[in-house]
mmCIF file of C-alpha atoms and ligand atoms in Angstrom:
data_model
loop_
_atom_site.group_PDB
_atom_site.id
_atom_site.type_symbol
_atom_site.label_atom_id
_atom_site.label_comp_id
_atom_site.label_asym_id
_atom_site.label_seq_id
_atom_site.Cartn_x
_atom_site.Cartn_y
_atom_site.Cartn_z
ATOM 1 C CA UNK C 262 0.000 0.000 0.000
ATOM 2 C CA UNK C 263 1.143 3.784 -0.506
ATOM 3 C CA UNK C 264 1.922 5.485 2.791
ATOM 4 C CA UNK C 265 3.352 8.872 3.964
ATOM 5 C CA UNK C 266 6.836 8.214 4.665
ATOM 6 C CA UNK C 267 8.633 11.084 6.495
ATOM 7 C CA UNK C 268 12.032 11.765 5.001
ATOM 8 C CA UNK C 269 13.337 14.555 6.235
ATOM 9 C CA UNK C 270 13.156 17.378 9.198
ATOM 10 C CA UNK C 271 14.238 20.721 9.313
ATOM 11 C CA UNK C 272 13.889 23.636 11.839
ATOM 12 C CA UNK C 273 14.574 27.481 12.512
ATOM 13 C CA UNK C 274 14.756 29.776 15.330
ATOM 14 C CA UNK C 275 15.310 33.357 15.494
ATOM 15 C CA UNK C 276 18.540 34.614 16.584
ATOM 16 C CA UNK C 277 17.530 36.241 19.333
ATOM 17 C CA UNK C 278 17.386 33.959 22.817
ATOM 18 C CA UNK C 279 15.429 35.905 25.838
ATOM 19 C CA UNK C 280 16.240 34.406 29.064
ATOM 20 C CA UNK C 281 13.472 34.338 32.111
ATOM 21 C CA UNK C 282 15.697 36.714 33.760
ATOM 22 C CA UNK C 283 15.282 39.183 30.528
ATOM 23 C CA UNK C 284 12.265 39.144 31.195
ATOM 24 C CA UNK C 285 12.014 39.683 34.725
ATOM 25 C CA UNK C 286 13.441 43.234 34.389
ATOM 26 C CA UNK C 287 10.209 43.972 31.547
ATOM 27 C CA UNK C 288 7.413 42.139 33.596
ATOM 28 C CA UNK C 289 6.291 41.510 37.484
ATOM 29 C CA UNK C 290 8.143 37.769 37.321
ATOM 30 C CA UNK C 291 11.278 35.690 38.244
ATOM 31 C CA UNK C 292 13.050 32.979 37.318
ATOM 32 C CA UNK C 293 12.193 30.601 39.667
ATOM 33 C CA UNK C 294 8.186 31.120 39.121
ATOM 34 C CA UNK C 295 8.988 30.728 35.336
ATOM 35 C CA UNK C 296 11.003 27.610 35.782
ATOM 36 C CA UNK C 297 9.236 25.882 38.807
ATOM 37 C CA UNK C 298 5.496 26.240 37.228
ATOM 38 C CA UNK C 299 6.454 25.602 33.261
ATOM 39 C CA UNK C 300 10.271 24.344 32.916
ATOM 40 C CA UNK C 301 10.938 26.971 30.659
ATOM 41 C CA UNK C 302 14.357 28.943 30.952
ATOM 42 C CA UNK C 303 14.586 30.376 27.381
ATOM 43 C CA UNK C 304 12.663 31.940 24.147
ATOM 44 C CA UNK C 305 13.402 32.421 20.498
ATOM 45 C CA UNK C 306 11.841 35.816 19.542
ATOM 46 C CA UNK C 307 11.636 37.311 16.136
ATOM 47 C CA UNK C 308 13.591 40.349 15.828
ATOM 48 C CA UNK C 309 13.158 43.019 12.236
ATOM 49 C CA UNK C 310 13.409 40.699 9.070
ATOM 50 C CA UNK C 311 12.159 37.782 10.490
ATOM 51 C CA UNK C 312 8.686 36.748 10.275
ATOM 52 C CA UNK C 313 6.681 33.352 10.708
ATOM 53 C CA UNK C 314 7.016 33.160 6.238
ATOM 54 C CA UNK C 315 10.963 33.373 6.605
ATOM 55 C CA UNK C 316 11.244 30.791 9.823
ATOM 56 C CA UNK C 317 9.014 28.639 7.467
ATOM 57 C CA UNK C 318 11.454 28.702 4.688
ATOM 58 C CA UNK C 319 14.299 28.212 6.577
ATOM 59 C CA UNK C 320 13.266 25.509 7.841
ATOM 60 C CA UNK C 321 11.833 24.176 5.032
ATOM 61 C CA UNK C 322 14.952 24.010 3.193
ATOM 62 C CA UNK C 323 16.857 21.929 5.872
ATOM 63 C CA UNK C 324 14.064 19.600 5.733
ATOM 64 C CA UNK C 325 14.082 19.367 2.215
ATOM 65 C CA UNK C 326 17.874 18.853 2.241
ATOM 66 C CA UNK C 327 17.941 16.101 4.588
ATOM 67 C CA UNK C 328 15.433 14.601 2.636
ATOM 68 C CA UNK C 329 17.780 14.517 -0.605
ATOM 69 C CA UNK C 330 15.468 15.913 -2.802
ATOM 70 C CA UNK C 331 14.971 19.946 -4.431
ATOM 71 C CA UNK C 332 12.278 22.345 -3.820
ATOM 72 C CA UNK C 333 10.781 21.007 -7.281
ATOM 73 C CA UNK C 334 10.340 18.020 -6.511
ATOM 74 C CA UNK C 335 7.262 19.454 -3.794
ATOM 75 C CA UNK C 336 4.202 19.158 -5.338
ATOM 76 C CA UNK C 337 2.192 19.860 -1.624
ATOM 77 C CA UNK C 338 2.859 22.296 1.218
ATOM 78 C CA UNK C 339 0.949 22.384 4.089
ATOM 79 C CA UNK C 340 1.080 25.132 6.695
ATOM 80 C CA UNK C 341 0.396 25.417 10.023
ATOM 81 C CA UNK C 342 0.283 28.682 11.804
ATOM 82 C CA UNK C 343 -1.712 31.215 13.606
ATOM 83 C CA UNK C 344 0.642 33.886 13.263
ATOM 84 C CA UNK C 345 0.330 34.390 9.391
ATOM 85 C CA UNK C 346 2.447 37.390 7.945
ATOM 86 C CA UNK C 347 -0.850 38.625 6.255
ATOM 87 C CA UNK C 348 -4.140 37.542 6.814
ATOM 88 C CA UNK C 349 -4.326 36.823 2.907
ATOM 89 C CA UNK C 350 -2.530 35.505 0.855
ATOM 90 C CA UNK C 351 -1.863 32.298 2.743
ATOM 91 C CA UNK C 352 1.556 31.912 4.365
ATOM 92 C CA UNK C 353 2.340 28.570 2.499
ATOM 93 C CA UNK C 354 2.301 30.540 -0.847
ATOM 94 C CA UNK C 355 4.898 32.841 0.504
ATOM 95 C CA UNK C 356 7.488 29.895 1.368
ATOM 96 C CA UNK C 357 6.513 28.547 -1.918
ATOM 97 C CA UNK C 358 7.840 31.592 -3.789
ATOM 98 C CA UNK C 359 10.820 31.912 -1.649
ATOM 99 C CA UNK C 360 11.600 28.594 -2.179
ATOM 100 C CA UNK C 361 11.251 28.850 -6.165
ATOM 101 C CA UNK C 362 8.162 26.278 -6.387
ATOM 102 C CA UNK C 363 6.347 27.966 -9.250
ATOM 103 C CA UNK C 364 3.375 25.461 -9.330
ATOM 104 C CA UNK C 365 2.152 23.194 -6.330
ATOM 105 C CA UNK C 366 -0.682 23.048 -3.814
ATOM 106 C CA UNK C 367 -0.091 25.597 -1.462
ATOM 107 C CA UNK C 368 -2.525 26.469 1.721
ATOM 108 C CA UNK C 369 -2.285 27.347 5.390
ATOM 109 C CA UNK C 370 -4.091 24.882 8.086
ATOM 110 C CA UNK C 371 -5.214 27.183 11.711
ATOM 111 C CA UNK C 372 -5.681 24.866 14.459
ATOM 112 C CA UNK C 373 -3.676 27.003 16.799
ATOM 113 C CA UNK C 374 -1.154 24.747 18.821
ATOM 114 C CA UNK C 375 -2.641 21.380 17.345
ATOM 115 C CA UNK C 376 -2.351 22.785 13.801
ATOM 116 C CA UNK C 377 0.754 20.571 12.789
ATOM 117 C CA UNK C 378 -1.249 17.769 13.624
ATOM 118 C CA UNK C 379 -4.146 18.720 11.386
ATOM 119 C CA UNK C 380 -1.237 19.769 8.907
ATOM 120 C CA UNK C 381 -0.134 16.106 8.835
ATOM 121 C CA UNK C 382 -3.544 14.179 8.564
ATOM 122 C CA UNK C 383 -4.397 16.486 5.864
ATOM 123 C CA UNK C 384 -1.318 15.808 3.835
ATOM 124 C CA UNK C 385 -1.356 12.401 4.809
ATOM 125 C CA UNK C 386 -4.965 11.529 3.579
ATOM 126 C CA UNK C 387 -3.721 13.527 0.063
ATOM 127 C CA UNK C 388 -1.043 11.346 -0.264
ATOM 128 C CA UNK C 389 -2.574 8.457 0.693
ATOM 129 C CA UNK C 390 -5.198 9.381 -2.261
ATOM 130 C CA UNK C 391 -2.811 9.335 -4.476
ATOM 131 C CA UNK C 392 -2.963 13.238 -5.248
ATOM 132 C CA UNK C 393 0.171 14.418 -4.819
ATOM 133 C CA UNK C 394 4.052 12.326 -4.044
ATOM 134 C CA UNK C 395 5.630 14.815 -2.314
ATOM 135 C CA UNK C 396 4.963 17.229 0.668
ATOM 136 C CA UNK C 397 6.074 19.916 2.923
ATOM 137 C CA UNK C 398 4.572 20.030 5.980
ATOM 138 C CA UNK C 399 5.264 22.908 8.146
ATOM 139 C CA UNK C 400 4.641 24.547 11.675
ATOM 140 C CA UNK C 401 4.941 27.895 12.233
ATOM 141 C CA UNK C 402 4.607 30.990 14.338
ATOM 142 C CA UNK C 403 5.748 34.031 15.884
ATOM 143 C CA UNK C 404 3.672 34.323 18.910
ATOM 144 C CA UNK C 405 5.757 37.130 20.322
ATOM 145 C CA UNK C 406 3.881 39.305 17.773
ATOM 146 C CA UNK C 407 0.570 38.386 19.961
ATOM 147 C CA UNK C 408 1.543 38.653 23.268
ATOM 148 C CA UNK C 409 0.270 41.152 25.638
ATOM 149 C CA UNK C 410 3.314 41.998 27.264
ATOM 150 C CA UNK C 411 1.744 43.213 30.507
ATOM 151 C CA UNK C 412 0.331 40.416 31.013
ATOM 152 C CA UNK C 413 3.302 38.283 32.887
ATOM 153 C CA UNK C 414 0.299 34.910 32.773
ATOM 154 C CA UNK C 415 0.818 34.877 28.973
ATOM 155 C CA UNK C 416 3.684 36.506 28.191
ATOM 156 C CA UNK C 417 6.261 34.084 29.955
ATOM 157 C CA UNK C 418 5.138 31.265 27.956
ATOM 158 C CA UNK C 419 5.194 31.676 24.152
ATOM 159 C CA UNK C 420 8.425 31.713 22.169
ATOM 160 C CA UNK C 421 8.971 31.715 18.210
ATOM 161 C CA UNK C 422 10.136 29.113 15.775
ATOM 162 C CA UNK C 423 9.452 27.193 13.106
ATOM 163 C CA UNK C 424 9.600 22.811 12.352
ATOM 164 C CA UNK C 425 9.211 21.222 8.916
ATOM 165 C CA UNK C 426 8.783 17.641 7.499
ATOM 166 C CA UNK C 427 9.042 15.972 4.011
ATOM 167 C CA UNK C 428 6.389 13.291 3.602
ATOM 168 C CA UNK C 429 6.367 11.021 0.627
ATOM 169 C CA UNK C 430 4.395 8.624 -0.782
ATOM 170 C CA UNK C 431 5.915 4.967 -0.701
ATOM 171 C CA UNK C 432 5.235 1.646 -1.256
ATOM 172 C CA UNK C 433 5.107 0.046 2.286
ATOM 173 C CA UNK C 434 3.971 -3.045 4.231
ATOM 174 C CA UNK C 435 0.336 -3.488 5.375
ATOM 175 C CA UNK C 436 0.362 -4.753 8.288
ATOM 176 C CA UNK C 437 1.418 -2.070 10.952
ATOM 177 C CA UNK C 438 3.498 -4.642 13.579
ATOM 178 C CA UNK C 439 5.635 -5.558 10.493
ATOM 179 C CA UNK C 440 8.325 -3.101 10.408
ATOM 180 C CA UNK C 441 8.578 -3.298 6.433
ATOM 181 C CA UNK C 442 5.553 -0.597 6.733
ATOM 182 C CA UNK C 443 6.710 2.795 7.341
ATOM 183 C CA UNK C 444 5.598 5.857 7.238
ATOM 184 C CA UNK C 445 2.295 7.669 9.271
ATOM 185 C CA UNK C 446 0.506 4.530 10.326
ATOM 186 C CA UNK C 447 -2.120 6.350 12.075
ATOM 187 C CA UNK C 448 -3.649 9.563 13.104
ATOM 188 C CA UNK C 449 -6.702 10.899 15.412
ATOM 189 C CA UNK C 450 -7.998 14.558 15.146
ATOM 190 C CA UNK C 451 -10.625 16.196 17.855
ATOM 191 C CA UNK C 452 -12.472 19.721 18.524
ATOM 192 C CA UNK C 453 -14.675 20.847 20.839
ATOM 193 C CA UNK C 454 -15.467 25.005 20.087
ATOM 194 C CA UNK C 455 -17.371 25.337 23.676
ATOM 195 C CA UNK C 456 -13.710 25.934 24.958
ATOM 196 C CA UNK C 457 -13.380 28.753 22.331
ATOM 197 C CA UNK C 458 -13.030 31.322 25.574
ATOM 198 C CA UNK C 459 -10.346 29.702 27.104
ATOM 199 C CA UNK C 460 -7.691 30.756 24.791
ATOM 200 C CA UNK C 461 -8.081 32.949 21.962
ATOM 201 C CA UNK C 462 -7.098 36.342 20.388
ATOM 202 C CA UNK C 463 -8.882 39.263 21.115
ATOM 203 C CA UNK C 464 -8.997 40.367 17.581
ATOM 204 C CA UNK C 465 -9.624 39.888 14.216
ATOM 205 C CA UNK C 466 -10.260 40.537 10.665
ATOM 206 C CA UNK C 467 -14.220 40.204 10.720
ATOM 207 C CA UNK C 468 -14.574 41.797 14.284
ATOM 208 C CA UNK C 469 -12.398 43.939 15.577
ATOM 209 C CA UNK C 470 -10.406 44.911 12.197
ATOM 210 C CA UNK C 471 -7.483 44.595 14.371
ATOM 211 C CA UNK C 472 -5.083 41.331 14.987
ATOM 212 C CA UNK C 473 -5.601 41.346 19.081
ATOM 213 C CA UNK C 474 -3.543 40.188 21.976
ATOM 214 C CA UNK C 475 -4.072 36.645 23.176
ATOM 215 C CA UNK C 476 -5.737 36.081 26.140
ATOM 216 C CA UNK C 477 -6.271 32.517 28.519
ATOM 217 C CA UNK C 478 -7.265 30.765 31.486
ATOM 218 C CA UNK C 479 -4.396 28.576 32.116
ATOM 219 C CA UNK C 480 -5.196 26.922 34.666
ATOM 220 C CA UNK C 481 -8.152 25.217 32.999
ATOM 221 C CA UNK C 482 -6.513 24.824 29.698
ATOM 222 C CA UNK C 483 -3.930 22.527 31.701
ATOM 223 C CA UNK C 484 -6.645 20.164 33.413
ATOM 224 C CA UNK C 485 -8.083 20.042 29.848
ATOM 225 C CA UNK C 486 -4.834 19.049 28.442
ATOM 226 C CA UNK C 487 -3.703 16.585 30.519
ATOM 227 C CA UNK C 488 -6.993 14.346 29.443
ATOM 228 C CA UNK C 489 -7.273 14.993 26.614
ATOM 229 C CA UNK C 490 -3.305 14.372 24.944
ATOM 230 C CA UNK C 491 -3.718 10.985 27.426
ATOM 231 C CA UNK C 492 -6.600 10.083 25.237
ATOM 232 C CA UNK C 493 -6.125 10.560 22.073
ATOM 233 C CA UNK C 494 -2.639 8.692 22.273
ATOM 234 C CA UNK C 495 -4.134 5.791 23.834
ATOM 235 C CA UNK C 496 -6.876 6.421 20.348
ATOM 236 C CA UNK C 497 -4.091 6.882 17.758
ATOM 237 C CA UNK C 498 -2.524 3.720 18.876
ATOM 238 C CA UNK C 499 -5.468 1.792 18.956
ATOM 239 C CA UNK C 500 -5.957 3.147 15.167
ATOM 240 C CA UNK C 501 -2.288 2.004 14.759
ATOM 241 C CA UNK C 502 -3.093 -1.617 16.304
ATOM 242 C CA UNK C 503 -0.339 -0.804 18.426
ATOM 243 C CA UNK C 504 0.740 -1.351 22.210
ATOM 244 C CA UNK C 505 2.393 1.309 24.362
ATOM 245 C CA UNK C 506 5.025 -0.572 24.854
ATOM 246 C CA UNK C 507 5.752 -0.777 21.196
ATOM 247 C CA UNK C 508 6.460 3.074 21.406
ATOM 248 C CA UNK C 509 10.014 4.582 21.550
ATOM 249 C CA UNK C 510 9.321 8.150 21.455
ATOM 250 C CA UNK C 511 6.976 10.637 22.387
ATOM 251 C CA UNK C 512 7.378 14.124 20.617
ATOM 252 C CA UNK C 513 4.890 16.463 22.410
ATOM 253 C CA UNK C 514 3.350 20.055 22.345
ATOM 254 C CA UNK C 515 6.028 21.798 24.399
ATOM 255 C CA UNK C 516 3.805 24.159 26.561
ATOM 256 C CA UNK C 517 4.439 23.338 29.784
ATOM 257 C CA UNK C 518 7.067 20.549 31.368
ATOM 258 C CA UNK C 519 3.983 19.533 33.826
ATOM 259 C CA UNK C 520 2.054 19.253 31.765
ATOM 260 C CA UNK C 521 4.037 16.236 29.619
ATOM 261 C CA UNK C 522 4.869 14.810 33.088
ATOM 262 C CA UNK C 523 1.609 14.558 33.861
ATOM 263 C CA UNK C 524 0.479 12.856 30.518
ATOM 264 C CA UNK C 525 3.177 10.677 30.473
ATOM 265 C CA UNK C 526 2.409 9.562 34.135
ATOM 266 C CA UNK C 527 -1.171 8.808 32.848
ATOM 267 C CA UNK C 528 -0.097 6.625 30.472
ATOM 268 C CA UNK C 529 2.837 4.901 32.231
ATOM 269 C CA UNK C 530 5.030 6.316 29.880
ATOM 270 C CA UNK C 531 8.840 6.407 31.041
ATOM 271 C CA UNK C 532 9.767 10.182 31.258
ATOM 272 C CA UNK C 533 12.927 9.400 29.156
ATOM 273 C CA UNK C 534 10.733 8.422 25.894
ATOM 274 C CA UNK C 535 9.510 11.991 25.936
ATOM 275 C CA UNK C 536 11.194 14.200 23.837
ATOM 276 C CA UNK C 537 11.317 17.719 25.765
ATOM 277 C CA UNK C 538 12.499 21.018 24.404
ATOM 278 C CA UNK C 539 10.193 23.420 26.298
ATOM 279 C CA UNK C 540 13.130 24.589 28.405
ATOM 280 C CA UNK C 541 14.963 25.881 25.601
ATOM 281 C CA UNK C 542 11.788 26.861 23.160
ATOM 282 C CA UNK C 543 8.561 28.149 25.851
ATOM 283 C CA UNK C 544 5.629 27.230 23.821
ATOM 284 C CA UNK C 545 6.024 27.814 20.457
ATOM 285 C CA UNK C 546 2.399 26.723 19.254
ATOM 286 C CA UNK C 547 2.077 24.689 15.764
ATOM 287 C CA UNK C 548 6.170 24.749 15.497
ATOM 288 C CA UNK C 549 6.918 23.174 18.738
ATOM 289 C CA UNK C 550 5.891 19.349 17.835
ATOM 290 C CA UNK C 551 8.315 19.689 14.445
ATOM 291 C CA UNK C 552 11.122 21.971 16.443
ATOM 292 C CA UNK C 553 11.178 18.987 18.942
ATOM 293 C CA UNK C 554 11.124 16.321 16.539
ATOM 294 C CA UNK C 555 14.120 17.745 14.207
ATOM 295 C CA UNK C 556 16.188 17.933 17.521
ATOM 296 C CA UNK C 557 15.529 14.699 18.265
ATOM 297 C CA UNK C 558 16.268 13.249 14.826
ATOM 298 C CA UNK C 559 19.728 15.494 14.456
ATOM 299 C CA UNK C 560 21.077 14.246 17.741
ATOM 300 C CA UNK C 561 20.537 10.414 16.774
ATOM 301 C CA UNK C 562 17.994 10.366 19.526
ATOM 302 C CA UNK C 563 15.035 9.049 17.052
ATOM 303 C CA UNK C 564 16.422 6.126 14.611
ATOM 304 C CA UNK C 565 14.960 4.785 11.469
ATOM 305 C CA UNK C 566 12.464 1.785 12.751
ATOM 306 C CA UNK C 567 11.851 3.845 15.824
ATOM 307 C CA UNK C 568 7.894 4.789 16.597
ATOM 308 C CA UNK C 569 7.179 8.140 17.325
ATOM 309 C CA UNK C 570 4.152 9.287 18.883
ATOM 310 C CA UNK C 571 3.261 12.765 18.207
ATOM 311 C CA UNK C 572 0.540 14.946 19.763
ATOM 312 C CA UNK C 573 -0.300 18.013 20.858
ATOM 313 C CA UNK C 574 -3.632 20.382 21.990
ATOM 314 C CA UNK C 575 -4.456 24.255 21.398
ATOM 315 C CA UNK C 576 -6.974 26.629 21.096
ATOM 316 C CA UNK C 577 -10.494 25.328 20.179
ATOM 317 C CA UNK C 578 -10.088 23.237 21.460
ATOM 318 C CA UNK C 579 -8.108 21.185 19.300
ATOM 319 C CA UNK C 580 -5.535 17.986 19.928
ATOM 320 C CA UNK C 581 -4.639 15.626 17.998
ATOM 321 C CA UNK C 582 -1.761 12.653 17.892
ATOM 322 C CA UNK C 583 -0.002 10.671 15.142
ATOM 323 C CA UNK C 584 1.608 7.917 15.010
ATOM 324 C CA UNK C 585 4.708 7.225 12.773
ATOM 325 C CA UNK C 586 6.944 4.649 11.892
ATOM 326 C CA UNK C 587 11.178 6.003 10.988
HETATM 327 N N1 COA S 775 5.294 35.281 37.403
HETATM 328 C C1 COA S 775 4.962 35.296 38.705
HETATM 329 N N2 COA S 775 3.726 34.999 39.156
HETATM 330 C C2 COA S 775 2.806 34.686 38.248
HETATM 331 C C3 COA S 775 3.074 34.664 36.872
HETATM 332 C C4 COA S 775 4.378 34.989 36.461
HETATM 333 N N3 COA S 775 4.751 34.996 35.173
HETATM 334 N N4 COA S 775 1.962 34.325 36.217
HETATM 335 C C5 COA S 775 1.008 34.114 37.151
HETATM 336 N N5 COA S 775 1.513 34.344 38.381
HETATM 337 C C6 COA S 775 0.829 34.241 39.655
HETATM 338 C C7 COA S 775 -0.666 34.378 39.539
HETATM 339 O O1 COA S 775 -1.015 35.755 39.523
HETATM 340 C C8 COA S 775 -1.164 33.674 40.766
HETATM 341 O O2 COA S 775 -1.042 34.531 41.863
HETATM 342 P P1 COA S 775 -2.175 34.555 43.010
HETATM 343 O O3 COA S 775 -2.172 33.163 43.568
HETATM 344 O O4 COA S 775 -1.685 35.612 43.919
HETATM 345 O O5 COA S 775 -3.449 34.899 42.296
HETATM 346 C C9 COA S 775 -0.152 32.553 40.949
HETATM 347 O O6 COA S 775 0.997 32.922 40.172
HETATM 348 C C10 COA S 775 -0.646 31.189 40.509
HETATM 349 O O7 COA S 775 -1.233 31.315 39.224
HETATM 350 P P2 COA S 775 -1.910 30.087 38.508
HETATM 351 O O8 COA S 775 -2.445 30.556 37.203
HETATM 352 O O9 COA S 775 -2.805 29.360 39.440
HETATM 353 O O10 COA S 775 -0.596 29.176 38.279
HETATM 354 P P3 COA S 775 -0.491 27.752 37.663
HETATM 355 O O11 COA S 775 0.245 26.874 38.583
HETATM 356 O O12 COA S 775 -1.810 27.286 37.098
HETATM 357 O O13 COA S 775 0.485 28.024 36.417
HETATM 358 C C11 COA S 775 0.407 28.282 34.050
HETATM 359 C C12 COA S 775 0.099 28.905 35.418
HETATM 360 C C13 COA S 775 -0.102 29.242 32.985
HETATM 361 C C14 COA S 775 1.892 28.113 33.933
HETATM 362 C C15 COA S 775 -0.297 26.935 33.931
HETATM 363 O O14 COA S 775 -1.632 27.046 34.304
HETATM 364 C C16 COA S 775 -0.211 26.373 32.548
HETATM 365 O O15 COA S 775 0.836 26.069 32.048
HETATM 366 N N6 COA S 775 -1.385 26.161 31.914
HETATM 367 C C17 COA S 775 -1.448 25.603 30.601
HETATM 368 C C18 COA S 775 -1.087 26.638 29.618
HETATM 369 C C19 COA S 775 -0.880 26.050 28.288
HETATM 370 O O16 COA S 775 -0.331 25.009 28.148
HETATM 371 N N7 COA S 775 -1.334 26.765 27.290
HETATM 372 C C20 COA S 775 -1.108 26.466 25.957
HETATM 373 C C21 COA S 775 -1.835 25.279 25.516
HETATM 374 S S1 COA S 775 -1.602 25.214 23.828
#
């Protein structure tokens, strides 16, 4: 059968690293809160010239590089991001100029924090269709841009970046235990819009004609989590007829290092299959599951044959979890 395979990884960060204790001399916070109640000691932010379109690319071309192949050869790109540089055109055409691609699909995916999951599925079910071979998938952002930064309950947590993927369609095995079939072997989407005031923008196009600050109740959006990323794991690998033990990594959502303790604790997941970058990143919305992945798979960390669990939840709600075979 024809499955996604992913062949490559790429990522990009600003080159400006904030520290907590930067930020402690701009907002009412320290260190220690920072650290104790999120694990996060640094930030990427976006400084003039870089925007969530130019992240994107960079990224995109190390992923495309690892993956041996050229910009032409992407007939798909998929991109995830709530921090567009415009609100039209899409941000996905953008990277598709820079990167010389005169004619492919090209369209942006907004599912907030979850939207490299939804980025995947979607590119996943158009490979699997046998509509296009080839295809970027990329998460985004540059959340610094909608911070309220007088509000220390937000502002702390966010951080910029951007992750990309090459999927491409190959012949692989059926049956998902044998590990001749590679590639996404399964994937589980969810939303549920009566949590729509728990984390959102203030703004926007068709109300306030402005882009807003974003606002949210953390505390409930981290009971919600916890549940929820639990669950639709445990789903995706049902989908994937596989057991927990069969997993070798976890790349989550980096939003908060409780947060992945938690989940993993719920699932009697070892902490040491968890992939965790949210010390060095803060939250950096639909780029953090791909940022965290490309570590992993540059520092030899995630191997080919390895399963890799990826999830993550946002605004929306939304969550979401894939599982892959290397
Ligand atoms: N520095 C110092 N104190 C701070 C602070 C900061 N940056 N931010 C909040 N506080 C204070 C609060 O004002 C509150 O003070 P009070 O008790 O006097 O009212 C106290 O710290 C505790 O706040 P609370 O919100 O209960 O803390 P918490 O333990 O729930 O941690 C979060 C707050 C935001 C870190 C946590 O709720 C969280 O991570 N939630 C999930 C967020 C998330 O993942 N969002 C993205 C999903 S995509």
């Amino acid at each position: 059968m024809i499955r996604a395979v992913l062949t490559g990884t790429g990522s990009a960060l600003p080159a400006r690293r904030v520290s907590n204790a930067e930020l402690a001399e701009r907002v009412d916070t320290t260190d220690e809160w920072i650290v104790e109640r999120t694990g996060i000691r640094f930030r990427h932010i976006a400084g003039e010239g870089e925007t969530t379109a130019t992240l994107a690319r960079d990224a995109a071309v190390a992923a495309i590089a690892a993956a041996g192949v050229t910009p032409q050869d992407i007939d798909l790109i998929v991109l995830a991001t709530a921090t567009p540089d415009n609100t039209f055109p899409a941000t996905a055409t953008k990277v598709q100029a820079m990167l010389g691609i005169n004619d492919c699909v090209a369209f942006d995916v907004a599912a907030v924090c979850s939207g490299f999951l939804y980025a995947v599925q979607v590119a996943d079910s158009m490979i699997r269709a046998g509509a296009h071979r080839r295809a970027l998938v990329i998460g985004a952002e540059t959340f610094s841009r909608l911070l309220d930064w007088e509000d220390r309950t937000t502002c702390v947590l966010f951080g910029d970046g951007a992750g990309a993927i090459v999927l491409e369609a190959r012949d692989s095995a059926d049956d998902n235990a044998d590990p001749a079939a590679r590639g996404i072997l399964a994937t589980r989407l969810h939303a549920d819009g009566r949590h729509n005031e728990l984390l959102y923008v203030d703004g926007g196009p068709s109300t306030t004609g402005t882009v807003g600050k974003l606002r949210m109740k953390g505390r409930e959006v981290f009971r919600h989590a916890v549940i929820n990323l639990a669950a639709v794991m445990e789903e995706a690998l049902v989908a994937a007829g596989l057991p927990i033990e069969a997993v070798d990594w976890v790349v989550p959502h980096q939003a908060n290092a409780r947060i992945l303790d938690a989940t993993a604790r719920k699932l009697s997941l070892p902490a040491e299959k968890v992939v965790m970058t949210v010390d060095q990143h803060a939250n950096t919305s639909a780029a953090s599951v791909p940022l965290a992945l490309d570590q992993a798979v540059r520092d030899g960390r995630i191997q080919p044959g390895h399963i890799v669990v990826l999830e993550a939840m946002g605004g929306g709600f939304t969550w979401g979890a894939a599982v892959v075979r290397f």
